[in-house]
Short mmCIF file of C-alpha atoms in Angstrom, two decimals:
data_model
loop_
_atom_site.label_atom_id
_atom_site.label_comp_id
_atom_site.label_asym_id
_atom_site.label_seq_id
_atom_site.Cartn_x
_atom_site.Cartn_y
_atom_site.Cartn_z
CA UNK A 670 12.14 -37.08 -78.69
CA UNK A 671 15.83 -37.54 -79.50
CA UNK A 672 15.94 -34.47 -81.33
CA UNK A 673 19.27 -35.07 -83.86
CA UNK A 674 21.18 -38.07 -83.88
CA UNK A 675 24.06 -38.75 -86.10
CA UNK A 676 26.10 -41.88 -86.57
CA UNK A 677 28.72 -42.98 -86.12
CA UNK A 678 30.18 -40.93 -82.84
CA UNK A 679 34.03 -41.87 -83.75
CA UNK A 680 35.50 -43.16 -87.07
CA UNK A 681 39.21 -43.66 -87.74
CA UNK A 682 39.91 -43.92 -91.81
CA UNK A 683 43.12 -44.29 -94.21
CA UNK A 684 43.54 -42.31 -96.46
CA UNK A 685 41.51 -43.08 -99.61
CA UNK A 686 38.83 -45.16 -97.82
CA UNK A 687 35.55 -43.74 -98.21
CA UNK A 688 32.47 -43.23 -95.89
CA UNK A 689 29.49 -42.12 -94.72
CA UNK A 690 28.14 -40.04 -92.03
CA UNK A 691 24.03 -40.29 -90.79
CA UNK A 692 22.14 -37.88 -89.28
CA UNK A 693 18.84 -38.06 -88.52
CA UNK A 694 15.88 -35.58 -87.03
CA UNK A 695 12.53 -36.35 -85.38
CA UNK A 696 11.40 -33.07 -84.82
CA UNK A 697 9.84 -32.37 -88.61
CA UNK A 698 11.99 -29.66 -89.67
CA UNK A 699 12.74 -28.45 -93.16
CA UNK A 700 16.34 -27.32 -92.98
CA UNK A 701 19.58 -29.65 -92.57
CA UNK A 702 22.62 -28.87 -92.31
CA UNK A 703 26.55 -30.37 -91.97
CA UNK A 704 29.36 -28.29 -90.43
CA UNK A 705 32.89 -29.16 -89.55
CA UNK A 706 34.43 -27.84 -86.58
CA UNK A 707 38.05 -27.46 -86.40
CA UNK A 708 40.86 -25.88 -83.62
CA UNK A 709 40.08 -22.06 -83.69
CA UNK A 710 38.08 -22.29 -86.85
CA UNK A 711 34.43 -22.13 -84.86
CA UNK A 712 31.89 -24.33 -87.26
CA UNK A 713 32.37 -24.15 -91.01
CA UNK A 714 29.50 -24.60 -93.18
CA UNK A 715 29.77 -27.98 -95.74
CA UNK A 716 26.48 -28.26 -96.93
CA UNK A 717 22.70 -27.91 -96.32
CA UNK A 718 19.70 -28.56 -97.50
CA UNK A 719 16.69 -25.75 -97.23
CA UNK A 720 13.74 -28.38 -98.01
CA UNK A 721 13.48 -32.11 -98.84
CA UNK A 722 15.10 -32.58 -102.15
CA UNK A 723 17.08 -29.41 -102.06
CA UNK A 724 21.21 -29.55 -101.32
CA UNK A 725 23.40 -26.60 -101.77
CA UNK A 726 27.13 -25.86 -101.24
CA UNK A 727 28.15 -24.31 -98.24
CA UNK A 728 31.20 -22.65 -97.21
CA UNK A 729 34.04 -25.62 -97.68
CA UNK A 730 32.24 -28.42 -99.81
CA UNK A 731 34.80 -29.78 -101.27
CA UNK A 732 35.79 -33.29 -101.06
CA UNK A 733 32.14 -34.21 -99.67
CA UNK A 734 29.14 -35.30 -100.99
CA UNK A 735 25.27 -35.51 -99.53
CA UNK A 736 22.43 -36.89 -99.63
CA UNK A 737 18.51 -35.48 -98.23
CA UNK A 738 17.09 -38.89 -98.40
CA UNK A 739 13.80 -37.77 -96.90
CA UNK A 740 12.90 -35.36 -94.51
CA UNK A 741 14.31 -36.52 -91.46
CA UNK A 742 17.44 -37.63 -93.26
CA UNK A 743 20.84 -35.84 -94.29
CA UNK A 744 23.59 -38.11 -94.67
CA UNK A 745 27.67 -37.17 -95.66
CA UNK A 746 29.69 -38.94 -97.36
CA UNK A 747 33.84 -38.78 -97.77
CA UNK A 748 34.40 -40.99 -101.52
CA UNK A 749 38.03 -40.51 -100.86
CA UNK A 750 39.00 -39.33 -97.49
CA UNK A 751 42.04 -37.16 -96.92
CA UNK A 752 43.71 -36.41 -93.71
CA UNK A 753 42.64 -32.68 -94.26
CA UNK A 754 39.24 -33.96 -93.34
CA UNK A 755 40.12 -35.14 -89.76
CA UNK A 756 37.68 -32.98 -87.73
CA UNK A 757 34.75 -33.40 -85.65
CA UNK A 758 31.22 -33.17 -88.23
CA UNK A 759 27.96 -32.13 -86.50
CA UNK A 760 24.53 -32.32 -88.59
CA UNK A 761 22.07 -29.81 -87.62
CA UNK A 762 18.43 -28.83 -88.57
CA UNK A 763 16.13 -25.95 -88.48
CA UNK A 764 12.24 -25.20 -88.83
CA UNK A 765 12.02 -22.98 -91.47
CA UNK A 766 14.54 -22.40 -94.31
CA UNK A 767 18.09 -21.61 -93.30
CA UNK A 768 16.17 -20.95 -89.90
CA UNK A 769 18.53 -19.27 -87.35
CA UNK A 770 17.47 -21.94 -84.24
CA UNK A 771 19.18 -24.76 -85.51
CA UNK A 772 19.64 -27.53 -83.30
CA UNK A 773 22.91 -29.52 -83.30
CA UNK A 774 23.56 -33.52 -83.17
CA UNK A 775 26.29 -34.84 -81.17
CA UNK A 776 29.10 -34.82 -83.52
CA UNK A 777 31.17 -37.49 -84.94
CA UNK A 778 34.81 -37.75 -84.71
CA UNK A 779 37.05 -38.76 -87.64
CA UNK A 780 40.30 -38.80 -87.95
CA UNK A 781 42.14 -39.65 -91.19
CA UNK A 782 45.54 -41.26 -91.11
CA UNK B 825 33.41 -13.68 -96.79
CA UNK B 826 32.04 -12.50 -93.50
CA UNK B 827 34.25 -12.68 -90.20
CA UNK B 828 33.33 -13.04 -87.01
CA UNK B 829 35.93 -12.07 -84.52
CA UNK B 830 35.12 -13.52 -80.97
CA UNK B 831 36.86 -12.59 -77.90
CA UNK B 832 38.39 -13.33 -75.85
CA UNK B 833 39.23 -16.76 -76.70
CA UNK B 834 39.71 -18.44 -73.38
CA UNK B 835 38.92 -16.97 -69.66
CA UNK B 836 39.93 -18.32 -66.34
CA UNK B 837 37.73 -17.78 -63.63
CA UNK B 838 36.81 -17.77 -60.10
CA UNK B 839 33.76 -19.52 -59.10
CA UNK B 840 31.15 -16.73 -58.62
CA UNK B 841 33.08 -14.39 -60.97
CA UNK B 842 30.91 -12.57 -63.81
CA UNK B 843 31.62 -13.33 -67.18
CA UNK B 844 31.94 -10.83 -70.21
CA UNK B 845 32.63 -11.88 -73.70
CA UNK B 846 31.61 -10.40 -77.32
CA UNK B 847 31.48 -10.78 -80.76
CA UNK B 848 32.13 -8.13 -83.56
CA UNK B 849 31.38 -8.42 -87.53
CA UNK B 850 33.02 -7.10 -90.64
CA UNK B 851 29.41 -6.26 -91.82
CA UNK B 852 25.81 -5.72 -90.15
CA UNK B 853 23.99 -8.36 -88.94
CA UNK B 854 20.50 -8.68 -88.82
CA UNK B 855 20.35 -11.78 -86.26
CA UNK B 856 22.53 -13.06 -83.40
CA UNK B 857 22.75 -16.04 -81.94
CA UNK B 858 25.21 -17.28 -78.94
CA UNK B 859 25.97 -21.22 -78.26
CA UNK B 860 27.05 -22.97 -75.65
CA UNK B 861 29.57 -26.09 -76.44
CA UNK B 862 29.72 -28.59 -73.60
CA UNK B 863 32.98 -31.40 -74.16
CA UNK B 864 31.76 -33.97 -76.44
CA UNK B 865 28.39 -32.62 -77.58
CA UNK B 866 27.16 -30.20 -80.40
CA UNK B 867 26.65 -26.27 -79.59
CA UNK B 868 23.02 -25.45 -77.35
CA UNK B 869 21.29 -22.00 -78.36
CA UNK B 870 21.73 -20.03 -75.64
CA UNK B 871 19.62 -16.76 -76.41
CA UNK B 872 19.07 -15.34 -80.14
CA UNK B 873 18.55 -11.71 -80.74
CA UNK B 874 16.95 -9.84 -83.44
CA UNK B 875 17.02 -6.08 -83.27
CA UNK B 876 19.70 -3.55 -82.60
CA UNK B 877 20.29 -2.60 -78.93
CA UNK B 878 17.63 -5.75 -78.15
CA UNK B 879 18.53 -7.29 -74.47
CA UNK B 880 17.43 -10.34 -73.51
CA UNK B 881 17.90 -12.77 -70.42
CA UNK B 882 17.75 -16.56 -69.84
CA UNK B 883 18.85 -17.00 -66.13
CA UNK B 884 22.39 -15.46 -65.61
CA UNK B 885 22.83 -14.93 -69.11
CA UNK B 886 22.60 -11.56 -70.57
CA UNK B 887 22.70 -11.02 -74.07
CA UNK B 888 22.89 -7.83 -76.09
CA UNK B 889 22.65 -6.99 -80.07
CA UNK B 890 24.39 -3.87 -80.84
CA UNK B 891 23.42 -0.40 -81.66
CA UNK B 892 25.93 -0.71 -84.67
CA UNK B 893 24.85 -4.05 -86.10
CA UNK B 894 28.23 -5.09 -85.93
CA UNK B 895 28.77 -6.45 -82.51
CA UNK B 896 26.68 -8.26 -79.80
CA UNK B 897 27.81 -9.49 -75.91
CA UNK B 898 27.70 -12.21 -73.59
CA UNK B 899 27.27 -11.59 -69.83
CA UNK B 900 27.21 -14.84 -67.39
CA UNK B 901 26.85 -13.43 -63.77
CA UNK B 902 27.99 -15.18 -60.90
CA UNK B 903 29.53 -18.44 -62.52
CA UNK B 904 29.16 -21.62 -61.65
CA UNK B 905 31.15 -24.58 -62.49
CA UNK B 906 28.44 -25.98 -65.24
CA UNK B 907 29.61 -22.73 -67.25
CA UNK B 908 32.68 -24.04 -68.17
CA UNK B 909 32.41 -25.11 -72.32
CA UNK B 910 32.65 -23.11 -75.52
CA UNK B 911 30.79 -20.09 -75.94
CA UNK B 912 29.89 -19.44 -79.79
CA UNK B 913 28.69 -16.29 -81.15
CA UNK B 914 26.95 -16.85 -84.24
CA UNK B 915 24.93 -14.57 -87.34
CA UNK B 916 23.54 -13.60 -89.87
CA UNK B 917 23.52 -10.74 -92.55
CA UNK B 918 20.71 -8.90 -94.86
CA UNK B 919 22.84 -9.19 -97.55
CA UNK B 920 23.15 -12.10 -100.60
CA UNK B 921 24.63 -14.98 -98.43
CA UNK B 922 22.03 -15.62 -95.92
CA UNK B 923 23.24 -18.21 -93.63
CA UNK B 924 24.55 -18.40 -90.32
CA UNK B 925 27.91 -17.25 -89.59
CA UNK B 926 29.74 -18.41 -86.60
CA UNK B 927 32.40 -17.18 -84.37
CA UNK B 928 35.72 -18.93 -83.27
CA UNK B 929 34.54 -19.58 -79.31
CA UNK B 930 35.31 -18.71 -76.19
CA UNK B 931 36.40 -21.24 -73.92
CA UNK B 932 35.77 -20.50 -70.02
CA UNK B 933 37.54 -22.26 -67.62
CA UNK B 934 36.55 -22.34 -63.83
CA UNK B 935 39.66 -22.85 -61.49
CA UNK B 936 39.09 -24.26 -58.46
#
């Protein structure tokens, strides 16, 4: 069981150049979700998705986009990255709808220059 | 929106020292949740509480949901040096906006 895996683990960008981040689950849950975690800002909600084929905006959506391909799949994307955006991004999921256990990947690493 | 303010935000420690941190809310919460952060990885759920003045253990952690709604605290007794990470406080409210809030961290530090 590898629980939540994301992809990639580092990504360096210019600004402009688009991209997208993976994140997987193998533990059948309903809820995904993408935060950002920046210095002294704890994690900030992007966006999640309560059920398969269900996204809504979270706290600071702008400049992303997403994707619930399927149930075990909740992918990111930057279409025009901006250094703003150079933080570390960890997908999560949860059982149930906006479930409070959520379980965290490892977190990918992007910086913009 | 909500706030979470965490504290303190970084603690140097003595091996074998006990640990007390907290969290306290702009609103009531109905759930809390605290994290643990090791370098490099995403945050572990450490304990999660769901009613006021609830205690609950998992090893040397203590964890406690306050009376008021507004607060809840982190006790690690006796430290040991795989404590050291970012401690998160995280939750969540009754009211319109029903997803998980999270603190700024703690960091703990154990000096040699």
């Amino acid at each position: 069981n590898a629980g939540v895996t994301q992809t990639p683990k580092f990504q360096v960008l210019k600004t402009g150049q688009s991209m997208t981040l993976q994140c997987a689950q193998d533990m059948n849950h309903n809820s995904m979700y993408w935060y950002r975690q920046d210095p002294g800002m704890g994690l900030r909600l992007i966006y999640y998705s309560a059920s398969e084929g269900t996204t809504d905006k979270g706290e600071v959506p702008n400049g992303y986009n997403v994707s619930r391909l399927n149930k075990r799949e909740f992918s990111l994307r930057l279409e025009s990255a901006a250094p703003s955006q150079t933080s570390v991004y960890f997908c999560a999921s949860s059982a149930r709808a906006l479930g409070d256990e959520q379980f965290f990947g490892p977190g990918t690493r992007l910086t913009v220059l | 929106g909500q706030q979470l303010n965490q504290s303190p935000q970084s603690m140097f420690i003595q091996e074998g020292e006990d640990v007390s941190m907290n969290c306290t809310s702009s609103s009531i919460f109905n759930t809390w949740l605290w994290y643990k952060q090791d370098p490099g990885e995403g945050p572990v759920l450490l304990i999660a509480l769901y009613k006021a003045g609830e205690l609950t253990s998992n090893g040397r952690l203590t964890a406690q949901f306050g009376i008021t709604r507004k607060d809840s605290f982190l006790n690690i007794s006796a430290s040991i040096p795989s404590d050291v990470g970012i401690y998160f406080c995280a939750g969540r409210s009754n009211f319109g906006n029903e997803k998980l809030t999270f603190g700024t961290g703690t960091r703990l530090t154990i000096i040699p």
